[in-house]
PDB file of C-alpha atoms in Angstrom:
ATOM      1  CA  MET A  16      93.382 112.107 102.641  1.00 93.00           C
ATOM      2  CA  ILE A  17      91.612 108.870 101.932  1.00 95.00           C
ATOM      3  CA  LEU A  18      93.454 106.406  99.719  1.00 96.00           C
ATOM      4  CA  LYS A  19      92.134 103.123  98.420  1.00 96.00           C
ATOM      5  CA  ASN A  20      93.985 100.106  97.116  1.00 95.00           C
ATOM      6  CA  LYS A  21      92.807  99.001  93.662  1.00 93.00           C
ATOM      7  CA  LEU A  22      93.519  95.339  94.304  1.00 94.00           C
ATOM      8  CA  THR A  23      92.505  94.728  97.916  1.00 94.00           C
ATOM      9  CA  ARG A  24      90.020  97.610  98.368  1.00 93.00           C
ATOM     10  CA  GLU A  25      91.873  98.448 101.594  1.00 95.00           C
ATOM     11  CA  THR A  26      91.260 102.027 102.743  1.00 96.00           C
ATOM     12  CA  LEU A  27      93.961 104.196 104.247  1.00 95.00           C
ATOM     13  CA  GLU A  28      93.342 107.549 105.927  1.00 96.00           C
ATOM     14  CA  ILE A  29      96.507 109.618 106.318  1.00 95.00           C
ATOM     15  CA  SER A  30      97.518 113.256 106.488  1.00 95.00           C
ATOM     16  CA  TYR A  31      99.136 115.072 103.564  1.00 95.00           C
ATOM     17  CA  PRO A  32     102.683 115.068 105.074  1.00 95.00           C
ATOM     18  CA  GLU A  33     102.429 111.327 105.737  1.00 96.00           C
ATOM     19  CA  PHE A  34     101.244 110.813 102.168  1.00 95.00           C
ATOM     20  CA  ARG A  35     104.255 112.725 100.801  1.00 94.00           C
ATOM     21  CA  LYS A  36     106.629 110.534 102.842  1.00 96.00           C
ATOM     22  CA  LYS A  37     104.981 107.174 102.246  1.00 95.00           C
ATOM     23  CA  PHE A  38     104.270 107.650  98.531  1.00 95.00           C
ATOM     24  CA  ALA A  39     107.371 109.651  97.538  1.00 95.00           C
ATOM     25  CA  LYS A  40     108.396 107.159  94.845  1.00 94.00           C
ATOM     26  CA  GLU A  41     104.888 107.007  93.339  1.00 94.00           C
ATOM     27  CA  LEU A  42     104.615 110.811  93.410  1.00 95.00           C
ATOM     28  CA  GLN A  43     107.914 111.145  91.570  1.00 95.00           C
ATOM     29  CA  THR A  44     106.810 108.618  88.951  1.00 95.00           C
ATOM     30  CA  ALA A  45     103.503 110.438  88.471  1.00 96.00           C
ATOM     31  CA  PHE A  46     105.236 113.822  88.193  1.00 94.00           C
ATOM     32  CA  ASP A  47     107.741 112.506  85.651  1.00 94.00           C
ATOM     33  CA  SER A  48     104.924 111.109  83.526  1.00 94.00           C
ATOM     34  CA  TYR A  49     102.947 114.354  83.873  1.00 92.00           C
ATOM     35  CA  ARG A  50     106.029 116.388  82.937  1.00 88.00           C
ATOM     36  CA  LYS A  51     106.698 114.349  79.783  1.00 88.00           C
ATOM     37  CA  THR A  52     103.067 114.619  78.727  1.00 88.00           C
ATOM     38  CA  GLN A  53     102.934 118.371  79.272  1.00 83.00           C
ATOM     39  CA  LEU A  54     106.226 119.015  77.460  1.00 81.00           C
ATOM     40  CA  ASN A  55     104.937 117.079  74.456  1.00 80.00           C
ATOM     41  CA  LYS A  56     101.770 119.184  74.410  1.00 77.00           C
ATOM     42  CA  TYR A  57     102.968 122.760  74.804  1.00 69.00           C
ATOM     43  CA  SER A  58     106.409 123.420  76.155  1.00 60.00           C
ATOM     44  CA  TYR A  59     106.197 127.149  75.463  1.00 63.00           C
ATOM     45  CA  ASN A  60     103.771 127.630  78.385  1.00 64.00           C
ATOM     46  CA  PHE A  61     106.222 126.648  81.111  1.00 63.00           C
ATOM     47  CA  LYS A  62     109.072 128.953  81.978  1.00 63.00           C
ATOM     48  CA  ASP A  63     110.635 126.470  84.426  1.00 69.00           C
ATOM     49  CA  ASP A  64     109.972 123.270  86.366  1.00 69.00           C
ATOM     50  CA  ASN A  65     108.510 125.186  89.319  1.00 77.00           C
ATOM     51  CA  SER A  66     105.417 126.248  87.403  1.00 81.00           C
ATOM     52  CA  MET A  67     104.958 122.722  86.110  1.00 84.00           C
ATOM     53  CA  GLU A  68     105.311 121.280  89.619  1.00 88.00           C
ATOM     54  CA  TYR A  69     102.813 123.845  90.936  1.00 90.00           C
ATOM     55  CA  ASN A  70     100.281 122.790  88.294  1.00 89.00           C
ATOM     56  CA  PHE A  71     100.856 119.125  89.129  1.00 92.00           C
ATOM     57  CA  TYR A  72     100.209 119.609  92.861  1.00 93.00           C
ATOM     58  CA  PHE A  73      97.305 121.995  92.212  1.00 93.00           C
ATOM     59  CA  GLN A  74      95.358 119.034  90.782  1.00 93.00           C
ATOM     60  CA  LEU A  75      97.131 116.360  92.790  1.00 94.00           C
ATOM     61  CA  GLN A  76      94.219 113.945  93.068  1.00 94.00           C
ATOM     62  CA  TRP A  77      93.614 113.695  89.315  1.00 95.00           C
ATOM     63  CA  ASN A  78      97.298 113.716  88.386  1.00 94.00           C
ATOM     64  CA  PHE A  79      98.298 111.084  90.957  1.00 94.00           C
ATOM     65  CA  ASN A  80      95.427 108.815  89.955  1.00 94.00           C
ATOM     66  CA  HIS A  81      95.990 109.114  86.193  1.00 94.00           C
ATOM     67  CA  PHE A  82      99.751 109.525  85.806  1.00 94.00           C
ATOM     68  CA  GLY A  83     100.920 107.361  88.693  1.00 91.00           C
ATOM     69  CA  ASN A  84     101.702 103.699  88.441  1.00 87.00           C
ATOM     70  CA  SER A  85     100.482 102.660  91.859  1.00 90.00           C
ATOM     71  CA  ASN A  86      97.980 100.212  93.300  1.00 92.00           C
ATOM     72  CA  TRP A  87      96.749 103.068  95.498  1.00 94.00           C
ATOM     73  CA  TYR A  88      94.568 105.919  94.331  1.00 94.00           C
ATOM     74  CA  ILE A  89      93.352 109.052  96.093  1.00 95.00           C
ATOM     75  CA  GLU A  90      89.654 108.681  96.752  1.00 94.00           C
ATOM     76  CA  ASN A  91      89.145 111.934  98.674  1.00 92.00           C
ATOM     77  CA  MET A  92      91.298 114.797  99.859  1.00 86.00           C
TER      78      MET A  92
END
């Protein structure tokens, strides 16, 4: 994965497991925001949190960049 800092334009190339460890707090924030947005749209579509989490990670790059509150964004996966 290639991540870029919005403020300093620093580039970081890390593997997916490293990303999950280093950005755990930002991922949780992004997922919480995604979850609230999706539940406000159409809660009848999701049987449980597992399907919602699957959908979040299926489009991780877009969801992390748009729902996260981080100075880092995923440039390429």
